[in-house]
Amino acid sequence: MRKNFLLLSAFGFAGLLQAQISNIDFRENKEFHRAQFLYQEQSYLASQHTFEKYLQKENIATDEEEIAAYFAALTSLINNQDGGQARLMSFQATYPRSSLSQQGTWHLGSYYLSKGDYDKAFDYLSRGNLSDLPAYQQDEFRFKLGYVNFMKDRKNQALNYLKPLTRHAVYGEDAKYYVGHIYYSQRKYDLAQPYFEELQQRNPVFRQRLLPYMVQIKFNDGNYSEAIRLGKEQLAANQEAYLTSEISKIVGESYFHQGQYDQSIPYLEAYTGEMSAADYYQLGYAYYQQKNYEKAISLFNKIVAGEDAMAQIAYYQLGNAYLKTNRKEQALAAFQSAGKMDFDAALQEDAYYHYAKLSYDVGNPYESTPVTLQKYLTQYPSGAHRKEIQNLLVDAYITSGDYRQAVEMLKSIQNKNAEQNKTFQLANYLYATTLYKNGKLNEAKNYFTTARQISADDVVTARAEFWLGEIAYRQGKYGEALNFFKGLENFPKDFNERKELSYQLGYTHYKLKNFPQSEKYFKTYLATNPPREFKADARMRLADSYVGNRNNEQAVAVYEEVEKSNNQMADEAAYSRAIVLGLTKGSAARAQALENFIKAYPVSKFNDQAQLELADTYVDLEQINSANLVLDNLIKHTNADFAAEAHLRKGFIFYIQGQTKEALRQFEKVTEKKPGTKQAIQAIENAKRIYLNNSDYKGFERWVSRFDYYQIDVSEIQTLALDNALKSFDANNYPAAIAALGNLLKDYPQLQKNDQVNYALGESYYQTNQWDAALKPLNAAAAINGNYQSDALLRLAQIYLNKNQITEAKLSLEALYNNTSNLAYQSFAEIHLMRIYAKENNTKATELAQKVLTNSKNETSVREEAELILARELYHNGQKADAEKSYKALENASSTAVRAEALYYKALLLNERKSFEASNQVIFELASKYADQQLWGSQALVVMADNYYQQGDLYQANHTIESILENYKDFPEVSKKAKVLQQKIKAKKK
């Protein structure tokens, strides 16, 4: 219980100087009588003058001279004349045995006491000894000593003098008052009360004067009813503002302690003094009990700087008041503050429970909801709300996309019930999908397998089985993939991936060269009227299946249909049609179709290959000149890969024509343009055949000695070793390949410059997750402009991306993008370069994003990333209306990071339009759904703090800023923005 203390002033003290000279015998001297009279009338100047005049007479009697000298000196001091104290001291030195010397000291003390000069009064009164005074004067000066000690705050000394006088006939009442007052000021109310009560009973004057003290004493004794009764009596009689304020406060607190909150409010409101935290709390709580929550909130909000038990209670009640007004976001901050304080452990636990539960209900912008819930479980492992919080935590993990934590949380629960098993299965499935999207196929496979084995929900089991098939397919395990997909054909329920099942079965059978089945399933898929981009692809693969089944005419018909549909696959369809026409209608038809294709699709990625095919077809038709014209055109206008192929074909034409010198020149050009490549080796082998046919062994030896990548003295053992090493590699036996290739390079170091060997070794290391070891051979292969350069660059890029070595990854990706003719590789480079450029704020990101969007085969999540980059560009270029539309479309993106960023910009744009409440609601939605996205969550908090600041809610603004600075130290740019806003808040408070 808080103890109030009301301190009032003491009685004044007057009339205490009574000069005792009546007992002095002045004989019959009239002048002495006159001086005495003037002294008694306190006409001290006239009295002094009379005594001074008398002393000027001659032949004065010794005793009369002593008396006159004493009073002349005494009145001089009383008149505050210079040298007065010296005269009195001179008198005491001249008459050391005079009784007047001691009496003068007492008289001076009484004089200064009457004037209120307590220091001087104490000095003179303390010099003497009471026993030296006549008996009738001892009680008088004892009282004076008590009083002067009281006024100098020497209370224990004052008690020593005053307590013996409390029954005195003259000084008793005053002594009781001062003794009671001393005990009261020392808060010894049980000792003060008897004195005050006796005075009130005996003297009406004291009743009113002591009434405030009695109100205070009754309150501090816990006698609230009596404190209220006496307080009201005092208020009715009192006119003094200070007393009215203090007594009102005591009455109000008395009602508060009795639980009569409605009665307490007017008295607590009447207090005009400086309000303490406890005062704000009591008044706020009283309003809270009256359901005046807005008033309660305004009062609780005044207690914002405390770090004590009262502040903890106030924050807790503030949270309750916010809940009563359905302001859960503000309640969150209040309960967080109460939960951080440990003055009351039970209250702290309950506050933290509310904080954790509200984090789940409305989101937590200060820290992620899962972290908040986990902290509760850690801090209160046996808490009353443990099971409830566990369930909320699992749901929060899943909602925020932190599926791994959901899996771990549920894994730790023994004896899961049916609902928990379903959630456990779903969490495993969702985490597996995340791993799959990130390219971690083996890890994804483990979690999909777990989800499939739990079997709590048939649909989730089916979906897990589908993706296990997809992983097997991507890993080239087509038989295993087929088993998974086939197992789902008769599944009785619908599931999201069912519409893709026949598509996947078609591809899997196609990869297994089971063309009748691939034809069947692609037809089944096309009957479902799939999306346009997938429909075109499925029709192309159907046509390919026809080719595999030797139904070439049907294949040609489908290729023609795809070409006419004028979609992105039209050129591929036209090219494939031209090739198949050669199988059905002969070389002439193929040549005509290829000529038409080359003219119709001059920039197609198949154009160069079509020209090679056309040249080959002309050779078949024995149109050698036409073949040479096509090949010459390729050599002039295409890249090194196709130019080398063209030279090889020209060399072959010259060879079959018997023009061996011209053939050798063509093969030599291949070695110049593509040294160390398969094409160069083929050219050397072709040249070798010519030299050997001509029995020109030395000539071949001299010619080939220029090529350090071709060894003419390679022994049969070396050849067998190379074949064996590559045999292990070709069989996907990567550990064996690593050992074999390592031994090969050790035995034949000249092969260290062979791109095929280096690529095979690097790829083997990659497949066994030995990334660091893979780098050296892959870099060696990538440095050679050969057949394995693109494959090596792709693997290097993947390794550097996985190791988060962005600079190296970018260099590899740029080299891959600029050198490869493989469309899949180009697409891979486009996607990842787009991401890297976006982080660098490089304008190339926008260019690549547009290319990514034009590729319909890109996954949805990748296309969303591209749309996100374009949305950012719109925002930063000031095209905010267009940016808002783009971000709105991304709020339902498949990626949580994309959805989180979209909501951040939605909140930011609402802030810029001064829609502060709506902006905060979006931020709480972001915090609730995407707690793991800390970058966007922390930046959104800065926007929230600004929203509160703009609304004038400095407490919530400052609380939000402090949370940012405490919880997001890993984001310096965010902290910097928060500190700038914090300075604005501090300036506004001033």
Tab-separated table of C-alpha atoms in Angstrom, residues 162-458:
chain	number	residue	atom	x	y	z
A	162	LEU	CA	9.054	19.273	25.049
A	163	LYS	CA	7.862	15.806	26.147
A	164	PRO	CA	8.310	16.619	29.897
A	165	LEU	CA	6.069	19.688	29.383
A	166	THR	CA	3.067	17.914	27.781
A	167	ARG	CA	1.215	17.969	31.153
A	168	HIS	CA	2.316	21.485	32.057
A	169	ALA	CA	-0.473	23.909	32.972
A	170	VAL	CA	0.881	26.730	30.797
A	171	TYR	CA	2.880	24.999	28.044
A	172	GLY	CA	1.102	21.619	27.934
A	173	GLU	CA	-1.116	22.099	24.874
A	174	ASP	CA	1.628	23.700	22.813
A	175	ALA	CA	4.054	20.979	23.848
A	176	LYS	CA	1.565	18.247	22.860
A	177	TYR	CA	1.109	19.886	19.486
A	178	TYR	CA	4.813	20.070	18.748
A	179	VAL	CA	5.531	16.575	20.046
A	180	GLY	CA	2.681	15.164	17.914
A	181	HIS	CA	3.915	17.186	14.960
A	182	ILE	CA	7.446	15.785	15.349
A	183	TYR	CA	6.186	12.194	15.484
A	184	TYR	CA	3.956	12.852	12.496
A	185	SER	CA	6.823	14.287	10.453
A	186	GLN	CA	8.840	11.198	11.374
A	187	ARG	CA	5.897	9.070	10.165
A	188	LYS	CA	5.443	7.572	13.591
A	189	TYR	CA	1.700	7.945	13.301
A	190	ASP	CA	0.879	5.636	16.198
A	191	LEU	CA	2.851	7.966	18.514
A	192	ALA	CA	1.474	11.181	16.997
A	193	GLN	CA	-2.178	10.131	17.026
A	194	PRO	CA	-2.752	10.164	20.854
A	195	TYR	CA	-1.416	13.720	21.156
A	196	PHE	CA	-3.535	14.981	18.261
A	197	GLU	CA	-6.705	13.257	19.486
A	198	GLU	CA	-6.309	14.665	23.012
A	199	LEU	CA	-5.812	18.192	21.637
A	200	GLN	CA	-8.858	17.862	19.369
A	201	GLN	CA	-11.011	16.762	22.290
A	202	ARG	CA	-9.855	19.544	24.608
A	203	ASN	CA	-9.540	22.544	22.279
A	204	PRO	CA	-11.805	23.332	19.268
A	205	VAL	CA	-9.023	25.394	17.709
A	206	PHE	CA	-6.856	22.333	17.471
A	207	ARG	CA	-9.643	20.198	16.005
A	208	GLN	CA	-9.682	22.014	12.680
A	209	ARG	CA	-5.957	22.548	12.619
A	210	LEU	CA	-5.181	18.886	13.228
A	211	LEU	CA	-7.929	17.439	11.059
A	212	PRO	CA	-5.665	17.098	7.933
A	213	TYR	CA	-3.144	15.180	10.014
A	214	MET	CA	-5.801	12.788	11.243
A	215	VAL	CA	-7.043	12.196	7.681
A	216	GLN	CA	-3.519	11.256	6.694
A	217	ILE	CA	-3.020	8.991	9.707
A	218	LYS	CA	-6.291	7.112	9.161
A	219	PHE	CA	-5.393	6.577	5.490
A	220	ASN	CA	-1.956	5.244	6.253
A	221	ASP	CA	-3.424	2.926	8.900
A	222	GLY	CA	-5.710	1.484	6.218
A	223	ASN	CA	-8.816	2.861	7.933
A	224	TYR	CA	-10.196	4.150	4.632
A	225	SER	CA	-13.763	4.711	5.813
A	226	GLU	CA	-12.573	7.010	8.598
A	227	ALA	CA	-10.130	8.745	6.242
A	228	ILE	CA	-13.047	9.425	3.857
A	229	ARG	CA	-15.285	10.744	6.689
A	230	LEU	CA	-12.639	13.043	8.141
A	231	GLY	CA	-11.463	14.095	4.663
A	232	LYS	CA	-14.928	15.173	3.615
A	233	GLU	CA	-15.272	17.110	6.895
A	234	GLN	CA	-11.995	18.862	6.172
A	235	LEU	CA	-12.996	19.654	2.590
A	236	ALA	CA	-16.289	21.145	3.754
A	237	ALA	CA	-14.522	23.512	6.180
A	238	ASN	CA	-11.309	24.278	4.290
A	239	GLN	CA	-10.769	27.206	1.957
A	240	GLU	CA	-7.062	26.654	1.269
A	241	ALA	CA	-6.339	25.378	-2.275
A	242	TYR	CA	-3.299	23.316	-1.314
A	243	LEU	CA	-5.174	21.490	1.460
A	244	THR	CA	-8.183	20.929	-0.785
A	245	SER	CA	-5.940	19.303	-3.396
A	246	GLU	CA	-4.067	17.085	-0.929
A	247	ILE	CA	-7.120	15.987	1.063
A	248	SER	CA	-9.063	15.270	-2.154
A	249	LYS	CA	-6.269	12.989	-3.245
A	250	ILE	CA	-6.365	11.065	0.059
A	251	VAL	CA	-10.168	10.692	-0.115
A	252	GLY	CA	-9.939	9.558	-3.741
A	253	GLU	CA	-7.254	6.980	-2.950
A	254	SER	CA	-9.311	5.740	0.011
A	255	TYR	CA	-12.281	5.117	-2.257
A	256	PHE	CA	-9.876	3.452	-4.754
A	257	HIS	CA	-8.592	1.045	-2.110
A	258	GLN	CA	-12.165	0.188	-1.178
A	259	GLY	CA	-12.905	-0.615	-4.829
A	260	GLN	CA	-15.388	2.254	-5.110
A	261	TYR	CA	-13.846	3.482	-8.354
A	262	ASP	CA	-16.782	5.629	-9.419
A	263	GLN	CA	-16.565	7.518	-6.088
A	264	SER	CA	-12.786	7.890	-6.334
A	265	ILE	CA	-12.676	9.625	-9.722
A	266	PRO	CA	-13.946	13.153	-8.795
A	267	TYR	CA	-11.609	13.316	-5.770
A	268	LEU	CA	-8.595	12.042	-7.712
A	269	GLU	CA	-9.369	14.527	-10.485
A	270	ALA	CA	-9.473	17.353	-7.896
A	271	TYR	CA	-5.787	16.847	-7.087
A	272	THR	CA	-3.817	19.749	-8.578
A	273	GLY	CA	-0.305	18.751	-7.559
A	274	GLU	CA	2.314	17.115	-9.728
A	275	MET	CA	1.042	13.700	-10.800
A	276	SER	CA	3.261	10.692	-10.203
A	277	ALA	CA	3.159	7.427	-12.148
A	278	ALA	CA	1.107	5.894	-9.327
A	279	ASP	CA	-1.351	8.794	-9.502
A	280	TYR	CA	-1.849	8.334	-13.248
A	281	TYR	CA	-2.246	4.608	-12.748
A	282	GLN	CA	-4.920	4.885	-10.025
A	283	LEU	CA	-6.965	7.393	-11.962
A	284	GLY	CA	-6.539	5.418	-15.184
A	285	TYR	CA	-7.559	2.166	-13.492
A	286	ALA	CA	-10.600	3.835	-11.952
A	287	TYR	CA	-11.710	4.987	-15.411
A	288	TYR	CA	-10.944	1.500	-16.765
A	289	GLN	CA	-13.278	-0.039	-14.159
A	290	GLN	CA	-15.949	2.443	-15.241
A	291	LYS	CA	-15.429	1.225	-18.855
A	292	ASN	CA	-14.205	4.645	-19.908
A	293	TYR	CA	-11.374	3.018	-21.802
A	294	GLU	CA	-10.335	6.015	-23.881
A	295	LYS	CA	-9.763	8.075	-20.732
A	296	ALA	CA	-7.939	5.168	-19.127
A	297	ILE	CA	-5.686	4.831	-22.198
A	298	SER	CA	-4.819	8.532	-22.157
A	299	LEU	CA	-3.778	8.261	-18.486
A	300	PHE	CA	-1.878	4.971	-18.786
A	301	ASN	CA	-0.037	6.428	-21.777
A	302	LYS	CA	1.454	9.099	-19.520
A	303	ILE	CA	3.466	6.383	-17.762
A	304	VAL	CA	5.936	5.812	-20.611
A	305	ALA	CA	9.339	6.418	-19.065
A	306	GLY	CA	9.131	4.149	-16.042
A	307	GLU	CA	11.184	1.052	-15.415
A	308	ASP	CA	9.620	-0.073	-12.158
A	309	ALA	CA	6.821	-2.273	-10.843
A	310	MET	CA	4.249	0.484	-11.284
A	311	ALA	CA	5.226	0.915	-14.938
A	312	GLN	CA	4.855	-2.831	-15.510
A	313	ILE	CA	1.321	-2.830	-14.096
A	314	ALA	CA	0.439	0.286	-16.082
A	315	TYR	CA	1.665	-1.196	-19.370
A	316	TYR	CA	-0.322	-4.336	-18.622
A	317	GLN	CA	-3.532	-2.389	-17.954
A	318	LEU	CA	-2.858	-0.222	-21.002
A	319	GLY	CA	-2.780	-3.394	-23.060
A	320	ASN	CA	-6.098	-4.518	-21.562
A	321	ALA	CA	-7.647	-1.124	-22.297
A	322	TYR	CA	-6.503	-1.298	-25.909
A	323	LEU	CA	-8.036	-4.753	-26.177
A	324	LYS	CA	-11.334	-3.431	-24.822
A	325	THR	CA	-11.359	-0.871	-27.660
A	326	ASN	CA	-10.347	-3.516	-30.223
A	327	ARG	CA	-7.016	-1.785	-30.906
A	328	LYS	CA	-4.962	-4.931	-30.963
A	329	GLU	CA	-1.963	-3.409	-32.729
A	330	GLN	CA	-1.475	-0.871	-29.913
A	331	ALA	CA	-2.176	-3.542	-27.279
A	332	LEU	CA	0.677	-5.560	-28.778
A	333	ALA	CA	3.228	-2.846	-27.922
A	334	ALA	CA	1.869	-2.357	-24.397
A	335	PHE	CA	1.948	-6.065	-23.529
A	336	GLN	CA	5.445	-6.292	-24.996
A	337	SER	CA	6.632	-3.559	-22.605
A	338	ALA	CA	4.975	-5.242	-19.612
A	339	GLY	CA	6.400	-8.614	-20.607
A	340	LYS	CA	9.945	-7.243	-20.629
A	341	MET	CA	9.754	-6.280	-16.942
A	342	ASP	CA	10.178	-8.867	-14.190
A	343	PHE	CA	8.906	-7.031	-11.112
A	344	ASP	CA	5.804	-9.235	-11.008
A	345	ALA	CA	6.558	-12.662	-12.491
A	346	ALA	CA	2.923	-13.793	-12.822
A	347	LEU	CA	1.910	-10.548	-14.517
A	348	GLN	CA	4.983	-10.777	-16.770
A	349	GLU	CA	4.005	-14.264	-17.931
A	350	ASP	CA	0.414	-13.251	-18.645
A	351	ALA	CA	1.564	-10.113	-20.475
A	352	TYR	CA	3.951	-12.148	-22.605
A	353	TYR	CA	1.167	-14.628	-23.364
A	354	HIS	CA	-1.036	-11.795	-24.636
A	355	TYR	CA	1.918	-10.375	-26.586
A	356	ALA	CA	2.621	-13.741	-28.218
A	357	LYS	CA	-1.055	-14.411	-29.004
A	358	LEU	CA	-1.565	-10.927	-30.452
A	359	SER	CA	1.549	-11.446	-32.580
A	360	TYR	CA	-0.226	-14.421	-34.114
A	361	ASP	CA	-3.592	-12.617	-34.411
A	362	VAL	CA	-2.480	-9.352	-36.050
A	363	GLY	CA	1.179	-9.877	-36.905
A	364	ASN	CA	4.221	-8.496	-35.138
A	365	PRO	CA	6.192	-5.707	-36.828
A	366	TYR	CA	8.790	-5.645	-34.023
A	367	GLU	CA	9.970	-9.261	-34.324
A	368	SER	CA	8.742	-12.274	-36.249
A	369	THR	CA	5.673	-14.006	-34.887
A	370	PRO	CA	7.368	-17.437	-34.727
A	371	VAL	CA	10.264	-15.955	-32.724
A	372	THR	CA	7.797	-14.375	-30.282
A	373	LEU	CA	5.861	-17.608	-29.800
A	374	GLN	CA	9.059	-19.633	-29.407
A	375	LYS	CA	10.321	-17.204	-26.756
A	376	TYR	CA	7.179	-17.825	-24.730
A	377	LEU	CA	7.697	-21.594	-24.903
A	378	THR	CA	11.362	-21.220	-23.952
A	379	GLN	CA	10.705	-18.835	-21.079
A	380	TYR	CA	7.651	-20.697	-19.745
A	381	PRO	CA	8.161	-24.400	-20.549
A	382	SER	CA	5.416	-25.358	-18.090
A	383	GLY	CA	3.172	-22.351	-18.744
A	384	ALA	CA	-0.598	-22.655	-18.612
A	385	HIS	CA	-0.875	-21.736	-22.300
A	386	ARG	CA	1.915	-23.997	-23.595
A	387	LYS	CA	-0.244	-26.272	-25.787
A	388	GLU	CA	-2.142	-23.360	-27.285
A	389	ILE	CA	1.092	-21.508	-28.111
A	390	GLN	CA	2.638	-24.678	-29.604
A	391	ASN	CA	-0.266	-24.976	-32.052
A	392	LEU	CA	-0.087	-21.284	-32.885
A	393	LEU	CA	3.665	-21.542	-33.444
A	394	VAL	CA	3.310	-24.375	-35.932
A	395	ASP	CA	0.600	-22.464	-37.786
A	396	ALA	CA	2.750	-19.296	-37.727
A	397	TYR	CA	5.702	-21.151	-39.201
A	398	ILE	CA	3.526	-22.466	-42.009
A	399	THR	CA	1.804	-19.120	-42.605
A	400	SER	CA	5.135	-17.277	-42.769
A	401	GLY	CA	6.648	-19.887	-45.066
A	402	ASP	CA	9.173	-21.176	-42.525
A	403	TYR	CA	8.250	-24.788	-43.179
A	404	ARG	CA	11.504	-26.243	-41.892
A	405	GLN	CA	10.887	-24.829	-38.418
A	406	ALA	CA	7.325	-26.159	-38.547
A	407	VAL	CA	8.699	-29.606	-39.348
A	408	GLU	CA	11.230	-29.448	-36.506
A	409	MET	CA	8.597	-28.177	-34.063
A	410	LEU	CA	6.160	-30.964	-34.875
A	411	LYS	CA	8.931	-33.550	-34.893
A	412	SER	CA	9.657	-32.662	-31.253
A	413	ILE	CA	6.067	-33.421	-30.192
A	414	GLN	CA	5.646	-36.991	-29.001
A	415	ASN	CA	2.368	-38.885	-29.531
A	416	LYS	CA	0.935	-36.456	-32.086
A	417	ASN	CA	-2.819	-36.469	-32.507
A	418	ALA	CA	-4.532	-36.860	-35.884
A	419	GLU	CA	-4.669	-33.126	-36.589
A	420	GLN	CA	-0.996	-32.684	-35.703
A	421	ASN	CA	-0.080	-35.582	-38.006
A	422	LYS	CA	-1.916	-33.888	-40.878
A	423	THR	CA	-0.073	-30.658	-40.166
A	424	PHE	CA	3.225	-32.556	-39.901
A	425	GLN	CA	2.630	-34.112	-43.311
A	426	LEU	CA	1.708	-30.747	-44.842
A	427	ALA	CA	4.781	-29.041	-43.327
A	428	ASN	CA	7.077	-31.720	-44.782
A	429	TYR	CA	5.388	-31.341	-48.166
A	430	LEU	CA	5.618	-27.533	-48.179
A	431	TYR	CA	9.248	-27.542	-47.078
A	432	ALA	CA	10.022	-30.043	-49.830
A	433	THR	CA	8.447	-27.732	-52.433
A	434	THR	CA	10.647	-24.878	-51.185
A	435	LEU	CA	13.761	-27.020	-51.507
A	436	TYR	CA	12.647	-28.125	-54.961
A	437	LYS	CA	12.216	-24.546	-56.164
A	438	ASN	CA	15.729	-23.773	-54.899
A	439	GLY	CA	17.163	-26.644	-56.910
A	440	LYS	CA	17.992	-28.833	-53.873
A	441	LEU	CA	16.465	-31.931	-55.380
A	442	ASN	CA	18.002	-34.580	-53.094
A	443	GLU	CA	16.934	-32.748	-49.945
A	444	ALA	CA	13.478	-32.138	-51.398
A	445	LYS	CA	13.217	-35.834	-52.188
A	446	ASN	CA	13.764	-36.737	-48.514
A	447	TYR	CA	10.941	-34.477	-47.301
A	448	PHE	CA	8.549	-35.479	-50.081
A	449	THR	CA	9.245	-39.088	-49.095
A	450	THR	CA	8.436	-38.327	-45.448
A	451	ALA	CA	5.202	-36.570	-46.449
A	452	ARG	CA	4.256	-39.564	-48.604
A	453	GLN	CA	4.950	-42.011	-45.768
A	454	ILE	CA	2.878	-40.137	-43.147
A	455	SER	CA	-0.291	-40.580	-45.259
A	456	ALA	CA	-2.497	-38.472	-42.987
A	457	ASP	CA	-4.089	-36.699	-45.962
A	458	ASP	CA	-4.551	-38.645	-49.220
